[in-house]
Short mmCIF file of C-alpha atoms and ligand atoms in Angstrom, two decimals:
data_model
loop_
_atom_site.label_atom_id
_atom_site.label_comp_id
_atom_site.label_asym_id
_atom_site.label_seq_id
_atom_site.Cartn_x
_atom_site.Cartn_y
_atom_site.Cartn_z
CA UNK A 1 -0.02 0.02 0.00
CA UNK A 2 1.71 3.23 -1.09
CA UNK A 3 1.75 5.90 1.54
CA UNK A 4 0.12 9.18 0.59
CA UNK A 5 1.44 11.31 3.46
CA UNK A 6 5.02 12.70 3.27
CA UNK A 7 5.82 10.95 6.56
CA UNK A 8 9.46 10.31 5.75
CA UNK A 9 10.01 13.77 4.35
CA UNK A 10 8.49 15.38 7.42
CA UNK A 11 10.93 13.46 9.60
CA UNK A 12 13.84 14.46 7.43
CA UNK A 13 12.84 18.14 7.44
CA UNK A 14 12.38 18.06 11.19
CA UNK A 15 15.88 16.62 11.65
CA UNK A 16 17.39 19.21 9.34
CA UNK A 17 15.69 22.04 11.16
CA UNK A 18 16.87 20.67 14.53
CA UNK A 19 20.48 20.44 13.32
CA UNK A 20 20.29 23.97 11.87
CA UNK A 21 20.15 25.29 15.46
CA UNK A 22 23.88 24.71 15.82
CA UNK A 23 25.91 27.61 14.42
CA UNK A 24 29.13 29.39 15.40
CA UNK A 25 27.70 32.76 14.33
CA UNK A 26 24.41 33.80 15.92
CA UNK A 27 21.93 35.01 13.31
CA UNK A 28 23.40 33.02 10.43
CA UNK A 29 24.43 29.36 9.83
CA UNK A 30 28.22 28.87 9.94
CA UNK A 31 29.49 25.52 11.11
CA UNK A 32 33.11 25.00 10.17
CA UNK A 33 35.01 21.74 10.66
CA UNK A 34 35.91 21.08 14.37
CA UNK A 35 34.12 24.23 15.59
CA UNK A 36 31.94 24.19 18.76
CA UNK A 37 28.83 24.11 16.47
CA UNK A 38 30.29 21.14 14.56
CA UNK A 39 30.81 19.36 17.91
CA UNK A 40 27.28 20.09 19.02
CA UNK A 41 25.90 18.89 15.74
CA UNK A 42 28.02 15.72 15.82
CA UNK A 43 26.75 14.94 19.31
CA UNK A 44 23.17 15.52 18.19
CA UNK A 45 23.59 13.19 15.23
CA UNK A 46 25.30 10.63 17.54
CA UNK A 47 22.25 10.68 19.73
CA UNK A 48 19.84 10.27 16.81
CA UNK A 49 21.83 7.37 15.47
CA UNK A 50 21.77 5.60 18.85
CA UNK A 51 18.03 6.28 19.20
CA UNK A 52 17.64 4.61 15.79
CA UNK A 53 19.37 1.48 17.20
CA UNK A 54 22.71 2.06 15.43
CA UNK A 55 26.00 1.31 17.07
CA UNK A 56 27.36 4.83 16.73
CA UNK A 57 30.53 6.79 17.52
CA UNK A 58 32.42 9.94 16.58
CA UNK A 59 35.59 8.82 14.86
CA UNK A 60 39.19 10.07 15.24
CA UNK A 61 38.74 12.68 12.44
CA UNK A 62 35.38 13.94 13.72
CA UNK A 63 32.95 12.02 11.47
CA UNK A 64 29.88 10.52 13.09
CA UNK A 65 29.20 6.93 11.97
CA UNK A 66 26.42 4.54 13.03
CA UNK A 67 26.14 0.86 11.97
CA UNK A 68 23.24 -1.58 11.80
CA UNK A 69 24.27 -5.22 11.08
CA UNK A 70 22.72 -7.08 8.14
CA UNK A 71 21.24 -10.56 8.27
CA UNK A 72 24.50 -11.73 9.89
CA UNK A 73 27.12 -9.73 11.69
CA UNK A 74 30.24 -8.41 9.94
CA UNK A 75 28.91 -8.04 6.41
CA UNK A 76 30.27 -5.33 4.13
CA UNK A 77 28.42 -2.04 4.68
CA UNK A 78 26.26 0.00 2.37
CA UNK A 79 27.05 3.56 3.58
CA UNK A 80 24.45 6.32 3.45
CA UNK A 81 25.29 9.85 4.35
CA UNK A 82 26.83 13.25 3.56
CA UNK A 83 28.42 16.04 5.62
CA UNK A 84 27.42 18.32 8.52
CA UNK A 85 30.03 21.06 8.11
CA UNK A 86 28.92 24.15 6.26
CA UNK A 87 30.27 27.19 4.46
CA UNK A 88 29.95 30.71 5.95
CA UNK A 89 26.37 32.05 6.12
CA UNK A 90 25.19 28.78 4.70
CA UNK A 91 21.90 27.16 3.82
CA UNK A 92 20.67 24.31 6.04
CA UNK A 93 20.26 21.54 3.43
CA UNK A 94 23.79 21.30 1.87
CA UNK A 95 25.02 18.18 3.71
CA UNK A 96 22.44 17.60 6.41
CA UNK A 97 19.85 16.50 3.85
CA UNK A 98 21.90 13.45 3.01
CA UNK A 99 22.64 12.64 6.64
CA UNK A 100 18.98 12.98 7.67
CA UNK A 101 17.75 10.91 4.69
CA UNK A 102 20.23 8.18 5.51
CA UNK A 103 19.17 8.19 9.14
CA UNK A 104 15.44 8.01 8.27
CA UNK A 105 16.05 5.13 5.86
CA UNK A 106 17.95 3.25 8.61
CA UNK A 107 15.00 3.92 10.96
CA UNK A 108 12.60 2.60 8.34
CA UNK A 109 14.67 -0.55 7.72
CA UNK A 110 14.74 -1.26 11.43
CA UNK A 111 11.00 -0.55 11.81
CA UNK A 112 10.22 -3.02 9.04
CA UNK A 113 12.52 -5.62 10.66
CA UNK A 114 14.36 -6.14 7.28
CA UNK A 115 17.36 -8.48 7.29
CA UNK A 116 19.62 -7.03 4.55
CA UNK A 117 22.46 -8.85 2.74
CA UNK A 118 24.73 -6.04 3.83
CA UNK A 119 25.24 -3.90 6.95
CA UNK A 120 23.90 -0.40 6.86
CA UNK A 121 26.08 2.52 7.96
CA UNK A 122 25.02 6.09 8.20
CA UNK A 123 27.78 8.73 8.21
CA UNK A 124 28.03 12.46 8.82
CA UNK A 125 31.40 13.58 7.51
CA UNK A 126 32.86 16.74 8.94
CA UNK A 127 35.22 18.42 6.42
CA UNK A 128 33.51 18.41 3.02
CA UNK A 129 33.52 22.17 2.49
CA UNK A 130 37.21 22.54 3.38
CA UNK A 131 36.59 26.19 4.31
CA UNK A 132 38.53 26.34 7.58
CA UNK A 133 41.75 24.46 6.75
CA UNK A 134 43.69 23.83 3.50
CA UNK A 135 42.35 20.26 3.18
CA UNK A 136 40.48 18.19 0.61
CA UNK A 137 37.52 16.16 1.81
CA UNK A 138 39.73 15.13 4.72
CA UNK A 139 37.27 13.16 6.86
CA UNK A 140 35.99 11.00 3.97
CA UNK A 141 39.47 10.68 2.55
CA UNK A 142 40.51 9.33 5.98
CA UNK A 143 38.10 6.44 5.30
CA UNK A 144 39.53 5.98 1.82
CA UNK A 145 43.09 5.84 3.19
CA UNK A 146 43.93 9.05 1.33
CA UNK A 147 44.51 11.32 4.33
CA UNK A 148 47.59 13.55 3.94
CA UNK A 149 49.52 14.00 7.22
CA UNK A 150 50.46 17.54 6.18
CA UNK A 151 46.82 18.48 6.57
CA UNK A 152 47.27 18.26 10.32
CA UNK A 153 49.79 21.10 10.23
CA UNK A 154 47.53 23.38 8.13
CA UNK A 155 46.33 26.52 9.87
CA UNK A 156 43.01 28.34 9.91
CA UNK A 157 42.56 32.14 9.75
CA UNK A 158 43.33 32.42 13.46
CA UNK A 159 46.57 30.42 13.12
CA UNK A 160 45.23 27.26 14.83
CA UNK A 161 46.48 24.00 13.29
CA UNK A 162 44.10 21.26 12.32
CA UNK A 163 45.93 19.02 14.81
CA UNK A 164 45.22 21.50 17.66
CA UNK A 165 41.58 21.96 16.65
CA UNK A 166 41.03 18.18 16.29
CA UNK A 167 42.52 17.53 19.72
CA UNK A 168 40.35 20.30 21.29
CA UNK A 169 37.30 18.82 19.47
CA UNK A 170 37.97 15.47 21.16
CA UNK A 171 39.31 13.77 18.05
CA UNK A 172 42.57 11.85 17.74
CA UNK A 173 45.06 12.98 15.11
CA UNK A 174 47.22 9.89 15.70
CA UNK A 175 44.17 7.64 15.21
CA UNK A 176 43.41 8.90 11.71
CA UNK A 177 45.45 6.31 9.74
CA UNK A 178 43.48 3.52 11.49
CA UNK A 179 40.23 4.94 10.02
CA UNK A 180 41.16 3.65 6.58
CA UNK A 181 38.52 1.09 5.47
CA UNK A 182 39.29 -1.68 3.01
CA UNK A 183 37.09 -2.00 -0.13
CA UNK A 184 36.14 -5.46 1.18
CA UNK A 185 34.34 -3.79 4.09
CA UNK A 186 32.29 -1.49 1.88
CA UNK A 187 29.35 -2.61 -0.27
CA UNK A 188 28.97 0.88 -1.62
CA UNK A 189 27.99 4.48 -0.86
CA UNK A 190 24.77 6.38 -1.61
CA UNK A 191 24.53 10.14 -1.03
CA UNK A 192 21.43 12.29 -1.27
CA UNK A 193 22.34 15.98 -1.81
CA UNK A 194 20.61 19.13 -2.99
CA UNK A 195 21.39 19.85 -6.67
CA UNK A 196 22.80 23.34 -6.00
CA UNK A 197 21.78 24.18 -9.54
CA UNK A 198 18.69 24.93 -11.68
CA UNK A 199 18.34 21.77 -13.88
CA UNK A 200 15.74 19.83 -11.80
CA UNK A 201 13.62 22.87 -11.20
CA UNK A 202 13.64 23.59 -14.92
CA UNK A 203 12.75 19.95 -15.68
CA UNK A 204 10.02 19.94 -13.05
CA UNK A 205 11.57 16.84 -11.50
CA UNK A 206 12.10 16.35 -7.74
CA UNK A 207 15.18 14.15 -8.09
CA UNK A 208 17.96 13.44 -10.54
CA UNK A 209 20.70 10.80 -10.74
CA UNK A 210 24.31 12.14 -10.75
CA UNK A 211 26.44 10.87 -13.63
CA UNK A 212 29.77 12.24 -12.35
CA UNK A 213 31.56 14.80 -10.21
CA UNK A 214 33.76 17.54 -11.69
CA UNK A 215 37.48 17.75 -10.98
CA UNK A 216 38.62 20.54 -8.62
CA UNK A 217 41.79 22.55 -7.98
CA UNK A 218 42.12 24.82 -4.94
CA UNK A 219 45.06 26.97 -4.03
CA UNK A 220 46.08 29.67 -1.55
CA UNK A 221 47.71 32.68 -3.31
CA UNK A 222 49.60 35.62 -1.76
CA UNK A 223 50.67 39.00 -3.24
CA UNK A 224 53.32 40.94 -1.36
CA UNK A 225 53.82 44.60 -2.16
CA UNK A 226 54.82 47.43 0.22
CA UNK A 227 52.61 48.91 2.87
CA UNK A 228 53.14 52.69 2.80
CA UNK A 229 51.48 56.00 3.47
CA UNK A 230 48.34 56.47 1.32
CA UNK A 231 48.75 60.25 1.36
CA UNK A 232 52.41 60.75 0.59
CA UNK A 233 53.41 58.08 -1.94
CA UNK A 234 52.87 59.19 -5.59
CA UNK A 235 50.78 56.79 -7.67
CA UNK A 236 53.71 55.81 -9.89
CA UNK A 237 55.93 54.82 -6.94
CA UNK A 238 53.61 52.37 -5.23
CA UNK A 239 53.75 48.56 -4.87
CA UNK A 240 50.08 48.22 -4.15
CA UNK A 241 49.32 44.55 -3.35
CA UNK A 242 45.49 45.01 -3.66
CA UNK A 243 45.64 46.69 -7.05
CA UNK A 244 47.82 43.83 -8.29
CA UNK A 245 45.50 41.21 -6.76
CA UNK A 246 42.48 42.91 -8.33
CA UNK A 247 44.11 42.66 -11.77
CA UNK A 248 44.83 38.98 -11.04
CA UNK A 249 41.23 38.30 -10.02
CA UNK A 250 40.06 39.75 -13.32
CA UNK A 251 42.59 37.54 -15.09
CA UNK A 252 41.16 34.51 -13.29
CA UNK A 253 37.73 35.50 -14.52
CA UNK A 254 38.63 36.01 -18.17
CA UNK A 255 40.82 32.91 -18.39
CA UNK A 256 38.05 30.80 -16.80
CA UNK A 257 35.52 32.21 -19.30
CA UNK A 258 37.73 31.05 -22.15
CA UNK A 259 37.59 27.34 -21.20
CA UNK A 260 34.23 25.67 -22.17
CA UNK A 261 32.40 24.38 -19.08
CA UNK A 262 35.10 25.61 -16.67
CA UNK A 263 34.54 27.84 -13.61
CA UNK A 264 37.18 29.90 -11.88
CA UNK A 265 36.54 31.74 -8.59
CA UNK A 266 38.41 34.00 -6.18
CA UNK A 267 36.12 33.42 -3.21
CA UNK A 268 38.09 34.69 -0.26
CA UNK A 269 40.50 37.64 -0.04
CA UNK A 270 42.12 39.35 2.91
CA UNK A 271 43.94 42.72 2.93
CA UNK A 272 46.89 43.57 5.24
CA UNK A 273 47.31 45.72 7.12
CA UNK A 274 43.77 46.82 6.16
CA UNK A 275 43.64 50.53 7.11
CA UNK A 276 42.05 53.37 5.20
CA UNK A 277 45.28 55.38 4.90
CA UNK A 278 47.74 52.54 4.26
CA UNK A 279 48.58 51.19 0.84
CA UNK A 280 47.92 47.46 1.05
CA UNK A 281 51.17 45.53 1.66
CA UNK A 282 49.86 41.97 1.42
CA UNK A 283 46.87 40.19 -0.10
CA UNK A 284 45.92 36.56 0.51
CA UNK A 285 43.32 35.15 -1.86
CA UNK A 286 41.83 31.74 -2.66
CA UNK A 287 41.54 30.08 -6.02
CA UNK A 288 38.89 27.44 -6.91
CA UNK A 289 38.97 25.97 -10.44
CA UNK A 290 36.75 23.31 -11.95
CA UNK A 291 36.31 21.86 -15.39
CA UNK A 292 34.62 18.78 -16.88
CA UNK A 293 37.96 17.59 -18.25
CA UNK A 294 40.94 17.30 -15.91
CA UNK A 295 43.43 18.35 -18.69
CA UNK A 296 41.49 21.56 -19.26
CA UNK A 297 41.52 22.33 -15.49
CA UNK A 298 45.24 21.78 -15.28
CA UNK A 299 46.00 23.96 -18.35
CA UNK A 300 43.70 26.66 -17.01
CA UNK A 301 45.56 26.63 -13.69
CA UNK A 302 48.93 26.89 -15.52
CA UNK A 303 47.69 29.83 -17.63
CA UNK A 304 46.41 31.65 -14.55
CA UNK A 305 49.78 31.28 -12.76
CA UNK A 306 51.61 32.61 -15.83
CA UNK A 307 49.28 35.58 -16.05
CA UNK A 308 49.58 36.36 -12.33
CA UNK A 309 53.37 36.16 -12.42
CA UNK A 310 53.37 38.55 -15.42
CA UNK A 311 51.20 41.02 -13.49
CA UNK A 312 53.41 40.66 -10.40
CA UNK A 313 56.58 41.31 -12.40
CA UNK A 314 55.11 44.39 -14.07
CA UNK A 315 53.99 45.75 -10.67
CA UNK A 316 57.13 44.73 -8.79
CA UNK A 317 55.21 42.71 -6.25
CA UNK A 318 55.76 39.16 -5.09
CA UNK A 319 53.34 36.34 -5.94
CA UNK A 320 53.03 32.81 -4.52
CA UNK A 321 50.46 30.14 -5.20
CA UNK A 322 50.19 26.92 -3.14
CA UNK A 323 47.91 24.15 -4.34
CA UNK A 324 46.23 22.14 -1.59
CA UNK A 325 43.52 20.35 -3.54
CA UNK A 326 43.71 18.60 -6.88
CA UNK A 327 40.76 16.16 -7.17
CA UNK A 328 40.33 14.25 -10.46
CA UNK A 329 36.85 14.18 -11.98
CA UNK A 330 34.97 11.07 -10.80
CA UNK A 331 32.46 9.02 -12.82
CA UNK A 332 29.87 7.52 -10.46
CA UNK A 333 28.97 3.79 -10.55
CA UNK A 334 26.66 2.92 -13.42
CA UNK A 335 25.09 0.01 -11.56
CA UNK A 336 24.22 2.21 -8.51
CA UNK A 337 23.00 5.00 -10.84
CA UNK A 338 20.66 2.45 -12.42
CA UNK A 339 19.41 1.34 -9.01
CA UNK A 340 18.63 5.00 -8.09
CA UNK A 341 16.96 5.31 -11.48
CA UNK A 342 14.76 2.20 -11.01
CA UNK A 343 13.71 3.26 -7.52
CA UNK A 344 12.82 6.81 -8.80
CA UNK A 345 10.80 5.45 -11.73
CA UNK A 346 9.08 2.97 -9.47
CA UNK A 347 7.79 6.01 -7.55
CA UNK A 348 6.56 7.67 -10.68
CA UNK A 349 9.45 10.06 -11.35
CA UNK A 350 11.51 10.52 -14.53
CA UNK A 351 14.89 11.37 -13.10
CA UNK A 352 17.39 13.35 -15.17
CA UNK A 353 21.02 12.22 -15.40
CA UNK A 354 23.15 15.21 -14.56
CA UNK A 355 26.75 16.00 -13.68
CA UNK A 356 27.79 17.63 -10.46
CA UNK A 357 29.68 20.98 -10.62
CA UNK A 358 30.05 20.76 -6.86
CA UNK A 359 32.37 18.28 -5.17
CA UNK A 360 31.16 15.82 -2.61
CA UNK A 361 32.37 13.15 -0.18
CA UNK A 362 31.35 10.64 -2.88
CA UNK A 363 34.66 11.61 -4.56
CA UNK A 364 36.52 9.96 -1.65
CA UNK A 365 34.07 7.11 -1.13
CA UNK A 366 34.33 6.09 -4.82
CA UNK A 367 37.80 4.82 -3.99
CA UNK A 368 36.24 2.27 -1.62
CA UNK A 369 33.36 0.95 -3.64
CA UNK A 370 30.53 1.63 -6.03
CA UNK A 371 29.22 5.14 -5.19
CA UNK A 372 26.27 7.18 -6.49
CA UNK A 373 24.42 10.33 -5.70
CA UNK A 374 20.78 11.49 -5.92
CA UNK A 375 20.23 15.17 -6.44
CA UNK A 376 17.18 16.89 -5.02
CA UNK A 377 15.54 19.96 -6.62
CA UNK A 378 16.28 23.18 -4.76
CA UNK A 379 14.54 26.50 -5.23
CA UNK A 380 16.03 28.57 -7.97
CA UNK A 381 19.11 26.34 -7.72
CA UNK A 382 20.42 28.51 -4.87
CA UNK A 383 23.04 27.08 -2.45
CA UNK A 384 25.84 28.23 -0.18
CA UNK A 385 23.30 30.90 0.78
CA UNK A 386 20.68 31.07 3.55
CA UNK A 387 18.00 31.23 0.80
CA UNK A 388 18.78 27.56 0.01
CA UNK A 389 15.50 25.61 0.22
CA UNK A 390 13.73 22.38 -0.74
CA UNK A 391 10.05 21.29 -0.28
CA UNK A 392 8.71 18.74 2.11
CA UNK A 393 7.36 16.74 -0.84
CA UNK A 394 10.75 16.63 -2.50
CA UNK A 395 12.45 15.65 0.75
CA UNK A 396 9.88 12.80 1.00
CA UNK A 397 10.40 11.75 -2.61
CA UNK A 398 14.21 11.68 -2.25
CA UNK A 399 14.02 9.71 1.02
CA UNK A 400 11.66 7.16 -0.52
CA UNK A 401 13.92 6.84 -3.56
CA UNK A 402 16.87 6.25 -1.24
CA UNK A 403 14.90 3.62 0.67
CA UNK A 404 13.78 2.02 -2.56
CA UNK A 405 17.40 1.96 -3.82
CA UNK A 406 18.58 0.22 -0.68
CA UNK A 407 15.82 -2.37 -1.07
CA UNK A 408 16.67 -2.77 -4.77
CA UNK A 409 20.36 -3.34 -3.99
CA UNK A 410 19.26 -5.85 -1.29
CA UNK A 411 17.28 -7.71 -3.91
CA UNK A 412 14.06 -6.90 -2.08
CA UNK A 413 10.90 -5.57 -3.69
CA UNK A 414 10.39 -1.86 -3.35
O1 LIG B 14 32.61 23.52 -3.05
C1 LIG B 14 31.91 22.53 -3.32
O2 LIG B 14 31.86 22.06 -4.42
C2 LIG B 14 31.19 21.84 -2.18
O3 LIG B 14 30.08 22.57 -1.84
N1 LIG B 14 32.09 21.65 -1.06
MN1 LIG B 15 27.70 19.59 0.12
MN1 LIG B 16 28.76 22.88 -0.16
#
């Protein structure tokens, strides 16, 4: 008997709203990796997992993971989840939707007393946005055995190292290598996530199946000029780091525009010393490059560095650029995509196949086993913005598709 009320969606939306209370900045949602708000959210998710009957813990890197055994103990796990860290002034659905949907599916499997041919794990990763430290999907890459020890020495804007922050959080930097899972332990990974784009809304579809995830380069750049008196130094005698950086940001824009399908963004920039009457001496800015083809992304990055060095030389300023993320594009598992597609069609949807311009923990999990993602329509495609929103009905549709996909992969009828 097909349910007509959006019961599962209502539970998912209530969980998301509850988790949205935890922020490091009153009045807006900011929950950076290892912050007090991340800790509070992790503990809330831990409690929810335990209430759902999962054996749950917060792991050495700060991810929350809960496990329900299958029809016999020790089976490889089908992992459901996403992340609970956010960007600055974020929306509440980017990440928590996938964690809440995974949790509700686990609750439903338990309520129905289903004995699955795999264990079910629900995970809330903690460093998908990589906003606070120069890392790359560090908590899911810890599972994939791809954690880079140098990430522990990376510093946030306040100068705190990841190692210090993780220790204060209650994590265990030295315990991270032991988090690495073997592919034999993982039956696969399914992630529900908002689309963060306009395609599903334009197609009037609540869900879509993700074909692949774009490759991504991130770097920290610095321009060093000469701080000096804004009133006494003639214009032709300045080494203005901000004017140089502004020219570089425009170069990033026009070089990115020249590569089909690529995007290039200077998202964060800080000015030192930052006083109204001082010529800026130092600029730090971020670089985020993505392109469907890895070769195009790498050549775009090379062209940007050449152009920035030319600008720096002409303006007699210093320029450095340190890469800390270089993720190859990932094709998601065709078999798991087909399972998502069958489950969606069984519920009367006609899901698009669409690529992801955003990165996700599925990039790391794809190294452990078949991985796939289900996108959920979001209003006007807005994300990384408090205006991010989805409907109760679409949350219900996505959760039921996720449940149907789990049953499909278990060889059970939807
Ligand atoms: O930036 C991204 O693609 C993701 O939201 N972390
Ligand atoms: Mn996300
Ligand atoms: Mn995001």
